[in-house]
Each structure stands twice: as C-alpha cells, then as structure tokens.
Coordinates of C-alpha atoms in Angstrom, one line a residue:
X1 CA 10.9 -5.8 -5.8
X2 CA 11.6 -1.8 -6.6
X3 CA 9.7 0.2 -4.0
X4 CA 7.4 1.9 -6.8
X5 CA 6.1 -1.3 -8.0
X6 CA 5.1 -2.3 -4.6
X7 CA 3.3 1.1 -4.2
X8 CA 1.6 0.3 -7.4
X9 CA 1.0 -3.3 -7.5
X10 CA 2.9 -3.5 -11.2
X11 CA 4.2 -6.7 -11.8
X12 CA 2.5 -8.9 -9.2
X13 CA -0.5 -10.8 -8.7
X14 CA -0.2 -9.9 -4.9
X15 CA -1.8 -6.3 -5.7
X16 CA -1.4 -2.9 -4.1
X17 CA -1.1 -3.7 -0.6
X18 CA 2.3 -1.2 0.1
X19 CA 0.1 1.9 -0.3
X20 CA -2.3 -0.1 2.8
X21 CA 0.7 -0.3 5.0
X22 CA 1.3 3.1 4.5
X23 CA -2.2 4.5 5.4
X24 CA -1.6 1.9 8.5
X25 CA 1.4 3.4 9.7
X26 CA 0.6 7.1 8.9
X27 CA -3.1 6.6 10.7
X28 CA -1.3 5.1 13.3
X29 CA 1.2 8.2 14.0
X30 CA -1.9 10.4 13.2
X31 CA -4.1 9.5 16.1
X32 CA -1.1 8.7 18.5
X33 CA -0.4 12.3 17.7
X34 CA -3.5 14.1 17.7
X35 CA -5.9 12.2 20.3
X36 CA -4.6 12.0 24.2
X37 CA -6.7 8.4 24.6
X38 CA -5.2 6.4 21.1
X39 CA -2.3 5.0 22.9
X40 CA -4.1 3.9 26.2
X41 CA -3.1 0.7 26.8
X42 CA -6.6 -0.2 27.3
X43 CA -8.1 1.3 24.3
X44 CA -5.4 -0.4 22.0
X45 CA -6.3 -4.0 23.6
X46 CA -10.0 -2.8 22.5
X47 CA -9.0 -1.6 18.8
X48 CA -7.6 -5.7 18.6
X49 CA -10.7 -6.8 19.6
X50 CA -12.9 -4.6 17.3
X51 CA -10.5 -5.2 14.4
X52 CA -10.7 -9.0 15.0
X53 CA -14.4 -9.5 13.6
X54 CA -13.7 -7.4 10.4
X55 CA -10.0 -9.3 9.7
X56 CA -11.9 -12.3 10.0
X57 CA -15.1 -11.5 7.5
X58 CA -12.3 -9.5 5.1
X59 CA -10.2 -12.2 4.9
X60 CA -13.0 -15.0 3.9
X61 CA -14.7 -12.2 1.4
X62 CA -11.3 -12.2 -0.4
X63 CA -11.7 -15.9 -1.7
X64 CA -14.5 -14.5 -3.7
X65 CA -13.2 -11.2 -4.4
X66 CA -10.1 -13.1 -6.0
X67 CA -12.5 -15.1 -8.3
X68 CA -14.1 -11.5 -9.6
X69 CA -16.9 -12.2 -6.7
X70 CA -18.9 -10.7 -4.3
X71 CA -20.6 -12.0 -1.2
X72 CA -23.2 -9.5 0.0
X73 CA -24.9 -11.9 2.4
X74 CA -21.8 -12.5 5.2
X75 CA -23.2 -9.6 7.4
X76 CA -26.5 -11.6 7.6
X77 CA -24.5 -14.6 8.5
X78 CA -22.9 -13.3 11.1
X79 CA -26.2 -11.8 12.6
X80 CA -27.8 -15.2 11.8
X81 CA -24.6 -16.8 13.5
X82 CA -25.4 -14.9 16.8
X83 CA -28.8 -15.7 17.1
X84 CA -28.5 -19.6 16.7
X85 CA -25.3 -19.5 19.6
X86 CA -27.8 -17.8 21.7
X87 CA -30.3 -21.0 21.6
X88 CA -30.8 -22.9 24.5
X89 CA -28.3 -25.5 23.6
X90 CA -25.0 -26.4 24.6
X91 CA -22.3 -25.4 22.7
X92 CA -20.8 -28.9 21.4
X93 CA -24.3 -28.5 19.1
X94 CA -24.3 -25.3 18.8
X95 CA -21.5 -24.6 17.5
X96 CA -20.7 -27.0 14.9
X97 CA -24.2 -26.4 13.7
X98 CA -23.3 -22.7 13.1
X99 CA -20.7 -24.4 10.8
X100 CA -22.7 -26.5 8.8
X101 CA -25.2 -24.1 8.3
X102 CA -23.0 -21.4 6.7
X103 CA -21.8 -23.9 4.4
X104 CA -24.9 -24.8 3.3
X105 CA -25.5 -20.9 2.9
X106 CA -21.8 -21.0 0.9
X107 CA -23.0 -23.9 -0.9
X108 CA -25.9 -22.4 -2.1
X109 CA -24.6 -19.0 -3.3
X110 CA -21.7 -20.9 -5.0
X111 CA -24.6 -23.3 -6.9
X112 CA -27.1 -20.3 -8.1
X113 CA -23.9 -18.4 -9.3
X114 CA -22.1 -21.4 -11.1
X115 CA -25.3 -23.9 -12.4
X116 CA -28.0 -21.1 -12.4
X117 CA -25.5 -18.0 -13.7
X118 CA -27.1 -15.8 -11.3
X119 CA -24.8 -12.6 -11.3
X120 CA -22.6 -12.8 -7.5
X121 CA -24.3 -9.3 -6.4
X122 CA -27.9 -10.4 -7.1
X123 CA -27.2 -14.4 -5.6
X124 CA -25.3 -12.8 -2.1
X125 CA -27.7 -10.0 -1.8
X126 CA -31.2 -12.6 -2.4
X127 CA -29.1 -14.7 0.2
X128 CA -28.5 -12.1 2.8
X129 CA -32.7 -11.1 2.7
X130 CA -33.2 -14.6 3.1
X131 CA -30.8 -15.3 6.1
X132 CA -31.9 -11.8 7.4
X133 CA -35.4 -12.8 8.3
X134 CA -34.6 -16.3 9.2
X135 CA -32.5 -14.5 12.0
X136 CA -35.1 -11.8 12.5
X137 CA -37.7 -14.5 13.1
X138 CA -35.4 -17.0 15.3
X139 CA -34.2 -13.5 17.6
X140 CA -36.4 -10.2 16.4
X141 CA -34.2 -8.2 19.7
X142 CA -31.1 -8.9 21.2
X143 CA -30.8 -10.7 23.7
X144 CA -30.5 -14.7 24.9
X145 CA -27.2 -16.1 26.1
X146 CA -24.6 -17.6 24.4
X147 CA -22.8 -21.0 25.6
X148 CA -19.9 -20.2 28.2
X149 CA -17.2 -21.6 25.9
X150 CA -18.0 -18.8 23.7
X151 CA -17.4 -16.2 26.2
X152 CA -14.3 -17.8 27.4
X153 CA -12.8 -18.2 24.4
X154 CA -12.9 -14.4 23.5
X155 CA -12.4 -12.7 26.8
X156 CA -9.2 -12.3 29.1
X157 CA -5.8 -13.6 28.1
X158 CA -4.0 -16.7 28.0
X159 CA 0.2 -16.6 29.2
X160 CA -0.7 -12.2 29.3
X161 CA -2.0 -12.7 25.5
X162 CA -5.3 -11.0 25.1
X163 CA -7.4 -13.7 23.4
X164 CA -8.2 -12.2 20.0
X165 CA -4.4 -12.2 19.2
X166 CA -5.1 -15.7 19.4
X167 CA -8.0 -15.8 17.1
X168 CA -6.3 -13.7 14.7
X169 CA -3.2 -15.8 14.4
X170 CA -5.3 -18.6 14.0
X171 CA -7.4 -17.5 11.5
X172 CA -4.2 -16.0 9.1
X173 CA -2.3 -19.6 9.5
X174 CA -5.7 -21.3 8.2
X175 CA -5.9 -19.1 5.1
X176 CA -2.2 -19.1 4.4
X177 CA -2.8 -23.2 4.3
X178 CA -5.8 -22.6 2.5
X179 CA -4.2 -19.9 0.1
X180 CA -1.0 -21.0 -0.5
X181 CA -0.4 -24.1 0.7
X182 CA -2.9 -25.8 -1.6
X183 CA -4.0 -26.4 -4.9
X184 CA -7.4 -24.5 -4.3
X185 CA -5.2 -21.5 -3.8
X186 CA -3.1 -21.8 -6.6
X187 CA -7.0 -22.6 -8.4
X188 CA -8.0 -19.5 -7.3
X189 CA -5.2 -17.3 -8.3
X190 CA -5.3 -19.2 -12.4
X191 CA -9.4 -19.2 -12.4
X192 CA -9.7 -15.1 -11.1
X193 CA -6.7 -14.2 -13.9
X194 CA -9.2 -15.8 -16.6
X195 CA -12.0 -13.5 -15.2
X196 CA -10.2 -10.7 -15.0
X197 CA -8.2 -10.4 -18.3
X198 CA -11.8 -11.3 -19.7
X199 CA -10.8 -15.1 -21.1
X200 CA -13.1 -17.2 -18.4
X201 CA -12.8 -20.4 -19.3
X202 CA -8.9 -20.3 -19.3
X203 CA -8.5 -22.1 -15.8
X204 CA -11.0 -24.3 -17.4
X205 CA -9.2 -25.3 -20.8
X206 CA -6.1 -26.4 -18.3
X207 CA -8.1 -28.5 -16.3
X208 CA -9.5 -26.9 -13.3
X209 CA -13.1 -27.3 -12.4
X210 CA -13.9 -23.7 -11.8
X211 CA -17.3 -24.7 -10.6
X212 CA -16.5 -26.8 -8.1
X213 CA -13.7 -24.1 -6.7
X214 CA -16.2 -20.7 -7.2
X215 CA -18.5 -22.7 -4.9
X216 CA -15.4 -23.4 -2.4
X217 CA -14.6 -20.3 -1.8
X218 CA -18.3 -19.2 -1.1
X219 CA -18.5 -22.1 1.3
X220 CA -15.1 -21.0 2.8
X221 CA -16.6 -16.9 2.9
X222 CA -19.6 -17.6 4.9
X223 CA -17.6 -19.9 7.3
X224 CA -14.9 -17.0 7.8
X225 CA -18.5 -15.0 8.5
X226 CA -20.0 -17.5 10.9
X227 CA -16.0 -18.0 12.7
X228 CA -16.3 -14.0 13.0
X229 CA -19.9 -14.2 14.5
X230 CA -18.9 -16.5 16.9
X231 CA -16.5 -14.4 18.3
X232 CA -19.1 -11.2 17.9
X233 CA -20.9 -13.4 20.1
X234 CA -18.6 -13.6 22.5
X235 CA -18.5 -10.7 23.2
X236 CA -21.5 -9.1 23.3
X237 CA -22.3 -12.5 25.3
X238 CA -25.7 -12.9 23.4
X239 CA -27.4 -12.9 20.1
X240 CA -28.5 -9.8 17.8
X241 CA -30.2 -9.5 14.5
X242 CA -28.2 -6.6 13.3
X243 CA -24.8 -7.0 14.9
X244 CA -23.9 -7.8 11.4
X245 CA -25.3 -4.9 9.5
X246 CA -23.3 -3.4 6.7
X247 CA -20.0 -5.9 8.0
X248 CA -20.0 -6.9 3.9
X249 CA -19.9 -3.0 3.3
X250 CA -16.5 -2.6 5.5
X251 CA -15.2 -6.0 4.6
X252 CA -15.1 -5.5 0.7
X253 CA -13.7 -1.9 1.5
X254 CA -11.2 -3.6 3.8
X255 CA -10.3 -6.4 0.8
X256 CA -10.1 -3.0 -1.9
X257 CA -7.9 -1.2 0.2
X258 CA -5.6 -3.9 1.0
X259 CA -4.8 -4.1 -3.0
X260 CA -7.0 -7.0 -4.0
X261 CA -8.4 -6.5 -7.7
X262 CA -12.3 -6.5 -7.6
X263 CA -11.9 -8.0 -10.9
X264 CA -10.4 -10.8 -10.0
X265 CA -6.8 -12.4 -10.7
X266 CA -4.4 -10.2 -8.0
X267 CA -4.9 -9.8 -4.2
X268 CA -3.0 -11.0 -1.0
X269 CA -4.0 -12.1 2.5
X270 CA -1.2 -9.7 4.2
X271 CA -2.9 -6.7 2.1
X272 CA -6.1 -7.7 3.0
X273 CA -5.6 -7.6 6.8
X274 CA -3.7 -4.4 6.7
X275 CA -6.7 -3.0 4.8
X276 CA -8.8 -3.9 8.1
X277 CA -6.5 -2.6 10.2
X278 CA -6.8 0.3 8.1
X279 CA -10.8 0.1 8.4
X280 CA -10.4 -0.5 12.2
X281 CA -7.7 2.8 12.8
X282 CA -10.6 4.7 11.4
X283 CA -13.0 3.6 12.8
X284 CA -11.8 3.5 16.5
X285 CA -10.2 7.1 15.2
X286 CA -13.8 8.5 14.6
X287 CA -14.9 7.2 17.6
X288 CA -12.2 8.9 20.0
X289 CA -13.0 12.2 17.8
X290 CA -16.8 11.4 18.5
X291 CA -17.9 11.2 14.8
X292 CA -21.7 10.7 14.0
X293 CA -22.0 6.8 13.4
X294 CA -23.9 7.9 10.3
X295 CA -21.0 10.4 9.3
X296 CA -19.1 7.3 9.4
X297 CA -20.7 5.3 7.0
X298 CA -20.3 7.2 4.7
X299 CA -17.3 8.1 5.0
X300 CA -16.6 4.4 4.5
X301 CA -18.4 4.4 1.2
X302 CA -16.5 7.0 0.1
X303 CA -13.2 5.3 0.5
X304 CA -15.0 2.4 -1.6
X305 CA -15.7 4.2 -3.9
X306 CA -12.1 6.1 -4.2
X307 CA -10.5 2.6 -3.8
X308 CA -12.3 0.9 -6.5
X309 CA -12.3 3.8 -8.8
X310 CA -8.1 3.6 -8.5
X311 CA -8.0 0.2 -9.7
X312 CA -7.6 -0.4 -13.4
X313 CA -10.5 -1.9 -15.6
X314 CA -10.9 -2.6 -18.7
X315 CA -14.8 -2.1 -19.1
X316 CA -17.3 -1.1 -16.5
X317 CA -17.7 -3.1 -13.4
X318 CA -15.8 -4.5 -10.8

C-alpha cells in the first residue's frame, strides 16, 4: 500500500487510521519535549491505566459505528456497571451479572433499532436516561466497595507487567477473533458497506440476517462498556454514578479519529485504538499543562467535529 493512500484511507475498507498514528507519534514527541513530568516513569504507567478504560469502550463502540451506528448509552453503562460491583455481593455474582445485564441493555437497543426502526441516536440516548437513573437510584454518591477480585485484577503487576497491559492485550485478541476471525466480522464489514453507499438491504439480498447481527454488535458494545467499567471499578475501588459521564463522547471521537467511517462500511480495530491513545496523550497532556477540565471538553468536541467533518459523505449525516 503507497504511503498517500494510507494517509487517506483510498482504497481500503480499513479507513484513515495512518494520519492517527501520526498524531500518536507527533503528540508523543510533543509532550516528551515540552513538559519535564511526560516521561516519568510513573506518569507513563498512569497514562496505560487511563487509556485502558477508553480503548476498551472505543473499541466495542466501533461494532456499531461500522454498521452506520451509534451507541450513546455506554457511559451510562459503565456508571451503571460500577454501581452494581459495589453491592454487597461477592464477586462470582457480581460480576457475571454485570455481564448479563449489559446484554440485555445491548439486546434491547439492537431490538428498538432493528424491529421498532427507532433512529440509533434517539434508541442509545432513551437507553442511557434510562440506565442513568437506575444507577442514580441503586448508588445516588460514590461510594460502596467493590469485590477484592476486582481490585486485584487492575492493580500491581504480574512477571513486572503492570496489569492493564494485560487487560488491553486481552481485550484486542477478543475483538480480532471477533472481527476478523468470524463470520460476524466479515457480516459487519458487507452489512455497514450497504449502509454506507446507501443500498441497505444489500447484505440482506446475499443472505445475511442484518437484524440479528445490528443487534450483535449492540450486545457486544455495551459488554465492551460493562468489561471497561469493571476495570473503572477497580480502580477507584468503589461505585460512582458519573464515572461514566461523557465516556460515549471520547469514545466515538476516539473510533473517528482512528479512521473508522461514521457512515458505516470502513474502519479498523488498530485505528481505533491508536485514536484512544490519541484521546488519552491529550488528555493526560492537558492535565500536565493544568487545562480547565471544562476547556477540555470542549476541546474534545471540537476534534469531533473536525474529524467527522473530514470524512466524505454523500448527504447529511453521519
């Protein structure tokens, strides 16, 4: 592949995601170069462990977002995720009830959207009031504990590995399998192409239940959310109703700028964590330059907006 086309994305399904590495590697020269504390050893073991929550969400919202999708509601299930670990329960309950429950929230998105044609924005964002004040009424303030295994399983380091490495290795080798070692992958890939170039039941002529897969991939999103509120859990070693606020904001930001078409159709899982890398360098970057959290937020909306408005589109919308 000529390096202009993997600047621009021509020519592949896998999108734009050269122009993220690039913003990787210059932000990463940037900050080593112009902040004294960047290239502490223990503020770089702190950027993995920030950056893991966000490559975890980012990665599940692509399945959607490669289907011409949204899911608004994963920072509610991350919040809602939190709140239910910090129960008085053990964690063999606990946890695989966090599971079951974001799939039913998955499941239920991916039914309104496919048998009710409820547009993805308004289905996600209905869903994320809804899981909102369930968690608001279950925890209305941080605090409770969360089972030990939790805490273990995020903190310290196994053979001098800090443990998110672990988590983020795997969490890519799950959505490789899922992605491209799979038929649901290759479904996605055929059923977003349709949607995007405008010809939606195309996956559908050839055989593909696009139903059944759209719903998938909403099931597999809010999982990806509840895997990353588990390990938000960890580490804040207790539950919060807002811990997930504005996570579907940077995640979909993270997903664009990693060269995944909003419209459907293009998008890859390397570009899609390099775009939360890029989200993370930011972020951790505005921090050691002490930027307002506000500032930051919108400063994050303004890449969204940038991002989005680069990508090519045939008609208004995604």
């Amino acid at each position: 592949m000529k390096l202009s086309d993997l600047i621009t994305g021509r020519n592949s399904r896998q999108g734009v995601w050269g122009l993220a590495l690039l913003m990787a590697v210059g932000l990463t020269v940037w900050l080593g170069v112009t902040t004294d504390q960047f290239l502490n050893p223990e503020n770089l073991q702190n950027l993995v462990a920030q950056a893991m929550p966000l490559v975890i969400t980012a990665i599940g919202q692509m399945f959607v977002i490669l289907l011409g999708g949204l899911d608004l509601s994963v920072g509610s299930v991350i919040s809602f995720t939190t709140a239910i670990l910090a129960l008085d329960g053990p964690g063999y309950v606990l946890i695989p009830a966090v599971f079951v429950l974001a799939g039913l929230i998955g499941w239920i998105n991916g039914f309104v959207i496919t048998r009710l044609n409820v547009h993805p924005i308004i289905a996600t964002l209905s869903m994320q009031y809804i899981v909102l004040g369930i968690t608001r009424a279950l925890r209305p303030v941080s605090g409770g504990t969360v089972p030990d295994v939790v805490i273990s399983s995020v903190s310290g380091s196994f053979l001098g590995v800090p443990m998110p490495v672990f988590w983020g290795i795997l969490t890519i080798l799950l959505a490789m399998k899922l992605l491209y070692g799979s038929r649901f992958g290759l479904h996605l890939f055929a059923i977003g192409g349709g949607i995007a170039s405008g010809a939606d039941q195309a996956a559908h002529n050839f055989g593909i239940s696009d139903k059944r897969n759209i719903t998938l991939a909403y099931v597999i999103c809010s999982c990806f959310a509840a895997l990353a509120g588990i390990f938000l859990a960890g580490r804040i070693v207790s539950g919060d109703p807002n811990v997930g606020l504005l996570f579907e904001l940077d995640a979909i930001t993270a997903v664009a700028i990693g060269g995944t078409q909003l419209s459907g159709g293009a998008g890859s899982l390397h570009g899609t964590v390099i775009g939360a890398v890029v989200m993370s360098l930011l972020a951790n970057g505005m921090n050691l330059s002490n930027v307002s959290p506000f500032i930051q937020t919108a400063v994050k909306g303004t890449i969204l907006l940038f991002v989005v408005g680069l990508q090519s589109r045939k008609k208004i919308g995604l």
